[in-house]
PDB file of C-alpha atoms in Angstrom:
ATOM      1  CA  UNK A   1     -26.998  19.196   7.581  1.00  0.00           C
ATOM      2  CA  UNK A   2     -25.303  22.086   9.462  1.00  0.00           C
ATOM      3  CA  UNK A   3     -28.811  23.819   9.984  1.00  0.00           C
ATOM      4  CA  UNK A   4     -30.400  20.631  11.309  1.00  0.00           C
ATOM      5  CA  UNK A   5     -27.403  20.135  13.697  1.00  0.00           C
ATOM      6  CA  UNK A   6     -27.717  23.635  14.889  1.00  0.00           C
ATOM      7  CA  UNK A   7     -31.594  23.488  15.551  1.00  0.00           C
ATOM      8  CA  UNK A   8     -30.956  20.354  17.674  1.00  0.00           C
ATOM      9  CA  UNK A   9     -27.939  21.144  19.545  1.00  0.00           C
ATOM     10  CA  UNK A  10     -27.706  25.126  19.667  1.00  0.00           C
ATOM     11  CA  UNK A  11     -24.420  26.635  20.494  1.00  0.00           C
ATOM     12  CA  UNK A  12     -23.863  26.471  24.272  1.00  0.00           C
ATOM     13  CA  UNK A  13     -20.389  25.080  24.979  1.00  0.00           C
ATOM     14  CA  UNK A  14     -20.624  21.574  26.924  1.00  0.00           C
ATOM     15  CA  UNK A  15     -23.898  20.979  25.244  1.00  0.00           C
ATOM     16  CA  UNK A  16     -23.760  21.506  21.587  1.00  0.00           C
ATOM     17  CA  UNK A  17     -20.906  19.081  20.914  1.00  0.00           C
ATOM     18  CA  UNK A  18     -22.665  16.281  22.618  1.00  0.00           C
ATOM     19  CA  UNK A  19     -23.469  13.808  19.890  1.00  0.00           C
ATOM     20  CA  UNK A  20     -26.073  11.460  21.508  1.00  0.00           C
ATOM     21  CA  UNK A  21     -29.466  13.248  21.572  1.00  0.00           C
ATOM     22  CA  UNK A  22     -30.484  11.410  24.741  1.00  0.00           C
ATOM     23  CA  UNK A  23     -27.530  12.612  26.658  1.00  0.00           C
ATOM     24  CA  UNK A  24     -27.600  16.145  25.273  1.00  0.00           C
ATOM     25  CA  UNK A  25     -31.308  16.458  26.309  1.00  0.00           C
ATOM     26  CA  UNK A  26     -30.372  15.274  29.831  1.00  0.00           C
ATOM     27  CA  UNK A  27     -27.576  17.842  29.988  1.00  0.00           C
ATOM     28  CA  UNK A  28     -30.012  20.493  29.017  1.00  0.00           C
ATOM     29  CA  UNK A  29     -32.565  19.427  31.490  1.00  0.00           C
ATOM     30  CA  UNK A  30     -30.063  19.465  34.323  1.00  0.00           C
ATOM     31  CA  UNK A  31     -28.668  22.762  33.101  1.00  0.00           C
ATOM     32  CA  UNK A  32     -31.775  24.477  33.038  1.00  0.00           C
ATOM     33  CA  UNK A  33     -32.763  23.121  36.432  1.00  0.00           C
ATOM     34  CA  UNK A  34     -29.730  24.620  37.885  1.00  0.00           C
ATOM     35  CA  UNK A  35     -30.521  27.899  36.254  1.00  0.00           C
ATOM     36  CA  UNK A  36     -34.041  28.324  36.976  1.00  0.00           C
ATOM     37  CA  UNK A  37     -33.845  26.724  40.654  1.00  0.00           C
ATOM     38  CA  UNK A  38     -30.789  28.531  41.667  1.00  0.00           C
ATOM     39  CA  UNK A  39     -29.738  31.393  39.673  1.00  0.00           C
ATOM     40  CA  UNK A  40     -33.220  32.841  38.827  1.00  0.00           C
ATOM     41  CA  UNK A  41     -34.183  32.705  42.495  1.00  0.00           C
ATOM     42  CA  UNK A  42     -30.967  34.613  43.456  1.00  0.00           C
ATOM     43  CA  UNK A  43     -31.867  37.315  41.009  1.00  0.00           C
ATOM     44  CA  UNK A  44     -35.571  37.287  42.239  1.00  0.00           C
ATOM     45  CA  UNK A  45     -36.192  35.254  45.419  1.00  0.00           C
ATOM     46  CA  UNK A  46     -39.558  33.710  43.975  1.00  0.00           C
ATOM     47  CA  UNK A  47     -41.420  31.060  46.055  1.00  0.00           C
ATOM     48  CA  UNK A  48     -43.137  29.364  43.422  1.00  0.00           C
ATOM     49  CA  UNK A  49     -42.271  25.858  42.485  1.00  0.00           C
ATOM     50  CA  UNK A  50     -39.682  24.833  40.087  1.00  0.00           C
ATOM     51  CA  UNK A  51     -42.112  22.947  38.024  1.00  0.00           C
ATOM     52  CA  UNK A  52     -44.164  26.240  37.638  1.00  0.00           C
ATOM     53  CA  UNK A  53     -41.327  28.316  36.542  1.00  0.00           C
ATOM     54  CA  UNK A  54     -40.469  25.490  33.824  1.00  0.00           C
ATOM     55  CA  UNK A  55     -44.174  25.609  32.593  1.00  0.00           C
ATOM     56  CA  UNK A  56     -43.873  29.375  32.159  1.00  0.00           C
ATOM     57  CA  UNK A  57     -40.619  29.167  30.231  1.00  0.00           C
ATOM     58  CA  UNK A  58     -42.231  26.552  28.166  1.00  0.00           C
ATOM     59  CA  UNK A  59     -44.919  28.790  27.376  1.00  0.00           C
ATOM     60  CA  UNK A  60     -42.568  31.434  26.528  1.00  0.00           C
ATOM     61  CA  UNK A  61     -40.760  29.204  24.202  1.00  0.00           C
ATOM     62  CA  UNK A  62     -44.098  28.398  22.185  1.00  0.00           C
ATOM     63  CA  UNK A  63     -44.959  32.147  21.760  1.00  0.00           C
ATOM     64  CA  UNK A  64     -41.400  33.307  21.067  1.00  0.00           C
ATOM     65  CA  UNK A  65     -41.380  36.499  19.059  1.00  0.00           C
ATOM     66  CA  UNK A  66     -44.969  37.510  19.552  1.00  0.00           C
ATOM     67  CA  UNK A  67     -45.856  40.218  22.043  1.00  0.00           C
ATOM     68  CA  UNK A  68     -45.929  39.069  25.793  1.00  0.00           C
ATOM     69  CA  UNK A  69     -49.609  38.198  26.883  1.00  0.00           C
ATOM     70  CA  UNK A  70     -49.590  38.210  30.389  1.00  0.00           C
ATOM     71  CA  UNK A  71     -53.280  37.118  30.701  1.00  0.00           C
ATOM     72  CA  UNK A  72     -52.724  34.142  28.509  1.00  0.00           C
ATOM     73  CA  UNK A  73     -49.747  33.379  30.548  1.00  0.00           C
ATOM     74  CA  UNK A  74     -51.663  33.413  33.758  1.00  0.00           C
ATOM     75  CA  UNK A  75     -54.296  31.154  32.375  1.00  0.00           C
ATOM     76  CA  UNK A  76     -51.739  28.549  31.181  1.00  0.00           C
ATOM     77  CA  UNK A  77     -49.444  28.648  34.323  1.00  0.00           C
ATOM     78  CA  UNK A  78     -51.281  30.203  37.148  1.00  0.00           C
ATOM     79  CA  UNK A  79     -48.635  32.829  37.876  1.00  0.00           C
ATOM     80  CA  UNK A  80     -49.814  36.495  38.148  1.00  0.00           C
ATOM     81  CA  UNK A  81     -48.799  39.273  35.725  1.00  0.00           C
ATOM     82  CA  UNK A  82     -46.761  41.046  38.555  1.00  0.00           C
ATOM     83  CA  UNK A  83     -44.736  37.850  39.237  1.00  0.00           C
ATOM     84  CA  UNK A  84     -44.470  37.245  35.341  1.00  0.00           C
ATOM     85  CA  UNK A  85     -42.832  40.601  35.168  1.00  0.00           C
ATOM     86  CA  UNK A  86     -40.161  40.049  37.812  1.00  0.00           C
ATOM     87  CA  UNK A  87     -39.651  36.467  36.429  1.00  0.00           C
ATOM     88  CA  UNK A  88     -38.964  38.068  32.882  1.00  0.00           C
ATOM     89  CA  UNK A  89     -36.376  40.319  34.415  1.00  0.00           C
ATOM     90  CA  UNK A  90     -34.665  37.491  36.179  1.00  0.00           C
ATOM     91  CA  UNK A  91     -34.774  35.331  33.127  1.00  0.00           C
ATOM     92  CA  UNK A  92     -32.956  37.923  31.062  1.00  0.00           C
ATOM     93  CA  UNK A  93     -30.533  38.686  33.778  1.00  0.00           C
ATOM     94  CA  UNK A  94     -29.351  34.972  33.618  1.00  0.00           C
ATOM     95  CA  UNK A  95     -29.151  35.027  29.862  1.00  0.00           C
ATOM     96  CA  UNK A  96     -32.139  32.855  28.945  1.00  0.00           C
ATOM     97  CA  UNK A  97     -33.956  35.352  27.036  1.00  0.00           C
ATOM     98  CA  UNK A  98     -33.431  38.901  25.597  1.00  0.00           C
ATOM     99  CA  UNK A  99     -36.433  41.151  25.948  1.00  0.00           C
ATOM    100  CA  UNK A 100     -37.117  43.888  23.152  1.00  0.00           C
ATOM    101  CA  UNK A 101     -39.823  46.419  22.837  1.00  0.00           C
ATOM    102  CA  UNK A 102     -42.661  46.174  20.273  1.00  0.00           C
ATOM    103  CA  UNK A 103     -42.960  49.537  18.426  1.00  0.00           C
ATOM    104  CA  UNK A 104     -45.912  51.072  16.741  1.00  0.00           C
ATOM    105  CA  UNK A 105     -49.439  50.946  17.689  1.00  0.00           C
ATOM    106  CA  UNK A 106     -49.008  47.821  20.246  1.00  0.00           C
ATOM    107  CA  UNK A 107     -46.763  49.309  22.807  1.00  0.00           C
ATOM    108  CA  UNK A 108     -45.823  46.025  24.391  1.00  0.00           C
ATOM    109  CA  UNK A 109     -42.667  43.821  24.836  1.00  0.00           C
ATOM    110  CA  UNK A 110     -41.402  40.516  23.232  1.00  0.00           C
ATOM    111  CA  UNK A 111     -38.350  38.410  23.409  1.00  0.00           C
ATOM    112  CA  UNK A 112     -35.930  36.039  21.864  1.00  0.00           C
ATOM    113  CA  UNK A 113     -34.268  33.017  23.613  1.00  0.00           C
ATOM    114  CA  UNK A 114     -30.465  33.138  23.743  1.00  0.00           C
ATOM    115  CA  UNK A 115     -29.801  29.706  22.820  1.00  0.00           C
ATOM    116  CA  UNK A 116     -31.326  27.524  20.181  1.00  0.00           C
ATOM    117  CA  UNK A 117     -31.050  24.185  22.095  1.00  0.00           C
ATOM    118  CA  UNK A 118     -32.620  25.551  25.102  1.00  0.00           C
ATOM    119  CA  UNK A 119     -35.426  26.983  23.195  1.00  0.00           C
ATOM    120  CA  UNK A 120     -36.214  23.858  21.511  1.00  0.00           C
ATOM    121  CA  UNK A 121     -35.968  21.715  24.522  1.00  0.00           C
ATOM    122  CA  UNK A 122     -38.439  23.775  26.427  1.00  0.00           C
ATOM    123  CA  UNK A 123     -40.973  24.307  23.523  1.00  0.00           C
ATOM    124  CA  UNK A 124     -41.039  20.319  23.081  1.00  0.00           C
ATOM    125  CA  UNK A 125     -42.205  20.182  26.817  1.00  0.00           C
ATOM    126  CA  UNK A 126     -45.225  22.231  25.997  1.00  0.00           C
ATOM    127  CA  UNK A 127     -45.988  21.502  22.313  1.00  0.00           C
ATOM    128  CA  UNK A 128     -48.660  19.091  21.070  1.00  0.00           C
ATOM    129  CA  UNK A 129     -46.672  18.010  18.012  1.00  0.00           C
ATOM    130  CA  UNK A 130     -43.627  18.592  16.031  1.00  0.00           C
ATOM    131  CA  UNK A 131     -45.232  20.517  13.156  1.00  0.00           C
ATOM    132  CA  UNK A 132     -46.303  23.286  15.914  1.00  0.00           C
ATOM    133  CA  UNK A 133     -42.435  23.860  16.345  1.00  0.00           C
ATOM    134  CA  UNK A 134     -41.337  23.738  12.697  1.00  0.00           C
ATOM    135  CA  UNK A 135     -42.176  27.359  11.461  1.00  0.00           C
ATOM    136  CA  UNK A 136     -41.357  29.007  14.538  1.00  0.00           C
ATOM    137  CA  UNK A 137     -37.972  27.103  15.246  1.00  0.00           C
ATOM    138  CA  UNK A 138     -36.909  28.064  11.803  1.00  0.00           C
ATOM    139  CA  UNK A 139     -37.676  31.862  12.517  1.00  0.00           C
ATOM    140  CA  UNK A 140     -35.822  31.485  15.662  1.00  0.00           C
ATOM    141  CA  UNK A 141     -32.674  30.394  14.073  1.00  0.00           C
ATOM    142  CA  UNK A 142     -32.673  33.417  11.778  1.00  0.00           C
ATOM    143  CA  UNK A 143     -33.432  36.123  14.469  1.00  0.00           C
ATOM    144  CA  UNK A 144     -31.195  34.565  16.974  1.00  0.00           C
ATOM    145  CA  UNK A 145     -28.014  34.658  14.644  1.00  0.00           C
ATOM    146  CA  UNK A 146     -28.779  37.888  12.981  1.00  0.00           C
ATOM    147  CA  UNK A 147     -29.132  39.634  16.343  1.00  0.00           C
ATOM    148  CA  UNK A 148     -25.701  38.142  17.474  1.00  0.00           C
ATOM    149  CA  UNK A 149     -24.028  39.522  14.310  1.00  0.00           C
ATOM    150  CA  UNK A 150     -24.979  43.131  15.311  1.00  0.00           C
ATOM    151  CA  UNK A 151     -24.565  42.721  18.902  1.00  0.00           C
ATOM    152  CA  UNK A 152     -21.283  40.882  19.146  1.00  0.00           C
ATOM    153  CA  UNK A 153     -19.348  41.398  15.711  1.00  0.00           C
ATOM    154  CA  UNK A 154     -19.881  44.837  14.236  1.00  0.00           C
ATOM    155  CA  UNK A 155     -18.545  46.689  17.330  1.00  0.00           C
ATOM    156  CA  UNK A 156     -21.426  49.440  17.309  1.00  0.00           C
ATOM    157  CA  UNK A 157     -24.325  50.134  19.373  1.00  0.00           C
ATOM    158  CA  UNK A 158     -27.493  48.521  18.081  1.00  0.00           C
ATOM    159  CA  UNK A 159     -30.994  48.695  19.349  1.00  0.00           C
ATOM    160  CA  UNK A 160     -33.239  45.669  18.849  1.00  0.00           C
ATOM    161  CA  UNK A 161     -37.067  45.827  18.591  1.00  0.00           C
ATOM    162  CA  UNK A 162     -40.232  44.479  17.047  1.00  0.00           C
ATOM    163  CA  UNK A 163     -42.481  46.271  14.749  1.00  0.00           C
ATOM    164  CA  UNK A 164     -46.043  45.238  14.863  1.00  0.00           C
ATOM    165  CA  UNK A 165     -49.533  46.947  14.282  1.00  0.00           C
ATOM    166  CA  UNK A 166     -53.153  46.119  14.961  1.00  0.00           C
ATOM    167  CA  UNK A 167     -53.706  45.555  11.362  1.00  0.00           C
ATOM    168  CA  UNK A 168     -51.551  42.543  11.390  1.00  0.00           C
ATOM    169  CA  UNK A 169     -48.194  43.909  10.141  1.00  0.00           C
ATOM    170  CA  UNK A 170     -45.437  42.211  11.721  1.00  0.00           C
ATOM    171  CA  UNK A 171     -41.724  42.761  11.376  1.00  0.00           C
ATOM    172  CA  UNK A 172     -40.223  40.350  14.231  1.00  0.00           C
ATOM    173  CA  UNK A 173     -36.772  41.779  14.266  1.00  0.00           C
ATOM    174  CA  UNK A 174     -35.599  45.199  13.437  1.00  0.00           C
ATOM    175  CA  UNK A 175     -32.197  46.877  14.247  1.00  0.00           C
ATOM    176  CA  UNK A 176     -31.506  50.383  14.644  1.00  0.00           C
ATOM    177  CA  UNK A 177     -27.975  51.524  14.307  1.00  0.00           C
ATOM    178  CA  UNK A 178     -26.500  55.176  13.436  1.00  0.00           C
ATOM    179  CA  UNK A 179     -26.840  54.278   9.631  1.00  0.00           C
ATOM    180  CA  UNK A 180     -30.667  53.550   9.964  1.00  0.00           C
ATOM    181  CA  UNK A 181     -33.077  50.867  10.542  1.00  0.00           C
ATOM    182  CA  UNK A 182     -32.824  47.209   9.169  1.00  0.00           C
ATOM    183  CA  UNK A 183     -35.907  45.071   9.570  1.00  0.00           C
ATOM    184  CA  UNK A 184     -35.677  41.037   9.121  1.00  0.00           C
ATOM    185  CA  UNK A 185     -38.454  38.835   8.079  1.00  0.00           C
ATOM    186  CA  UNK A 186     -38.052  35.151   7.840  1.00  0.00           C
ATOM    187  CA  UNK A 187     -39.729  33.172   4.863  1.00  0.00           C
ATOM    188  CA  UNK A 188     -40.606  29.583   4.516  1.00  0.00           C
ATOM    189  CA  UNK A 189     -39.839  29.915   0.689  1.00  0.00           C
ATOM    190  CA  UNK A 190     -38.097  32.480  -1.747  1.00  0.00           C
ATOM    191  CA  UNK A 191     -41.620  33.548  -2.875  1.00  0.00           C
ATOM    192  CA  UNK A 192     -42.393  37.088  -1.279  1.00  0.00           C
ATOM    193  CA  UNK A 193     -46.180  37.460  -0.853  1.00  0.00           C
ATOM    194  CA  UNK A 194     -48.111  40.795  -1.748  1.00  0.00           C
ATOM    195  CA  UNK A 195     -48.897  40.837   2.133  1.00  0.00           C
ATOM    196  CA  UNK A 196     -45.234  40.639   2.982  1.00  0.00           C
ATOM    197  CA  UNK A 197     -44.590  43.609   0.608  1.00  0.00           C
ATOM    198  CA  UNK A 198     -47.419  45.705   2.139  1.00  0.00           C
ATOM    199  CA  UNK A 199     -46.113  44.999   5.603  1.00  0.00           C
ATOM    200  CA  UNK A 200     -42.698  46.369   4.298  1.00  0.00           C
ATOM    201  CA  UNK A 201     -44.390  49.627   3.070  1.00  0.00           C
ATOM    202  CA  UNK A 202     -45.986  50.140   6.678  1.00  0.00           C
ATOM    203  CA  UNK A 203     -42.572  49.756   7.922  1.00  0.00           C
ATOM    204  CA  UNK A 204     -40.996  52.338   5.656  1.00  0.00           C
ATOM    205  CA  UNK A 205     -43.689  54.713   6.384  1.00  0.00           C
ATOM    206  CA  UNK A 206     -42.709  54.541  10.314  1.00  0.00           C
ATOM    207  CA  UNK A 207     -39.076  54.646   9.698  1.00  0.00           C
ATOM    208  CA  UNK A 208     -37.833  56.858   7.033  1.00  0.00           C
ATOM    209  CA  UNK A 209     -34.164  55.856   6.934  1.00  0.00           C
ATOM    210  CA  UNK A 210     -34.904  51.932   6.795  1.00  0.00           C
ATOM    211  CA  UNK A 211     -34.481  48.888   4.725  1.00  0.00           C
ATOM    212  CA  UNK A 212     -35.921  45.436   4.795  1.00  0.00           C
ATOM    213  CA  UNK A 213     -34.384  42.068   4.497  1.00  0.00           C
ATOM    214  CA  UNK A 214     -36.331  38.883   3.924  1.00  0.00           C
ATOM    215  CA  UNK A 215     -34.298  35.622   4.538  1.00  0.00           C
ATOM    216  CA  UNK A 216     -35.879  32.589   2.979  1.00  0.00           C
ATOM    217  CA  UNK A 217     -35.399  29.093   4.165  1.00  0.00           C
ATOM    218  CA  UNK A 218     -35.195  27.869   0.317  1.00  0.00           C
ATOM    219  CA  UNK A 219     -33.586  29.228  -2.698  1.00  0.00           C
ATOM    220  CA  UNK A 220     -29.981  29.870  -3.637  1.00  0.00           C
ATOM    221  CA  UNK A 221     -29.998  33.481  -5.039  1.00  0.00           C
ATOM    222  CA  UNK A 222     -29.934  36.941  -3.369  1.00  0.00           C
ATOM    223  CA  UNK A 223     -32.114  39.641  -5.380  1.00  0.00           C
ATOM    224  CA  UNK A 224     -33.437  43.175  -4.747  1.00  0.00           C
ATOM    225  CA  UNK A 225     -37.119  43.795  -4.879  1.00  0.00           C
ATOM    226  CA  UNK A 226     -37.180  47.619  -4.971  1.00  0.00           C
ATOM    227  CA  UNK A 227     -34.740  50.046  -3.720  1.00  0.00           C
ATOM    228  CA  UNK A 228     -35.107  49.290  -0.042  1.00  0.00           C
ATOM    229  CA  UNK A 229     -36.134  45.458   0.042  1.00  0.00           C
ATOM    230  CA  UNK A 230     -33.706  42.625  -0.395  1.00  0.00           C
ATOM    231  CA  UNK A 231     -34.145  38.801  -0.248  1.00  0.00           C
ATOM    232  CA  UNK A 232     -31.182  36.352   0.651  1.00  0.00           C
ATOM    233  CA  UNK A 233     -31.365  32.583   1.164  1.00  0.00           C
ATOM    234  CA  UNK A 234     -30.547  31.411   4.590  1.00  0.00           C
ATOM    235  CA  UNK A 235     -27.632  29.315   3.375  1.00  0.00           C
ATOM    236  CA  UNK A 236     -25.799  32.612   2.488  1.00  0.00           C
ATOM    237  CA  UNK A 237     -27.062  34.668   5.305  1.00  0.00           C
ATOM    238  CA  UNK A 238     -25.974  32.425   8.056  1.00  0.00           C
ATOM    239  CA  UNK A 239     -22.964  30.700   6.650  1.00  0.00           C
ATOM    240  CA  UNK A 240     -21.180  32.927   4.182  1.00  0.00           C
TER     241      UNK A 240
END
């Protein structure tokens, strides 16, 4: 119940405690309109219409966690890659998204939205059906909250990035601290596939002093899967 509430309402003060979904959605719409049409333009004086900026952000929401694809974004929104890069800088400056590098073979950039409710509202504007959002919104909840624990609670410098290779290995969130590198992968169930374990081995080869944590949507027990791999249910990772 708490998870469902967070997915819908996020954590922004003034919005997350609004109980009526329609009123909350209206507040989010007004808030985003102000940020995109006023604050973003103060950081980067872009001349494209507000609606086009909103479409761009909606496309980003649908592809959250993936490497930024400027060609695809131009085809979907009509915004040139040069303007996209400036927009991304401005969106990070006003705390809408947080940009991370993609390490290994790809050499690109990815991002996470700062707030769950903003992500959901934006993604819903562009998604064709609810099932298109379900898996991605679950992963976003995990990565957003894990990042915040390192960034604001531990009191130490942490560098965030994504690990991805052309062969399909993908660790969406990795955190590097003086103690080493921790990879985070969200799972729909508490069953760890062979493919996921192979991805872990690729990650370990790249980062010698590293470990990987799977966070599952289901299950109620933690367990070790080898010396450097752990599994923990989201109910424990996020609420205990």
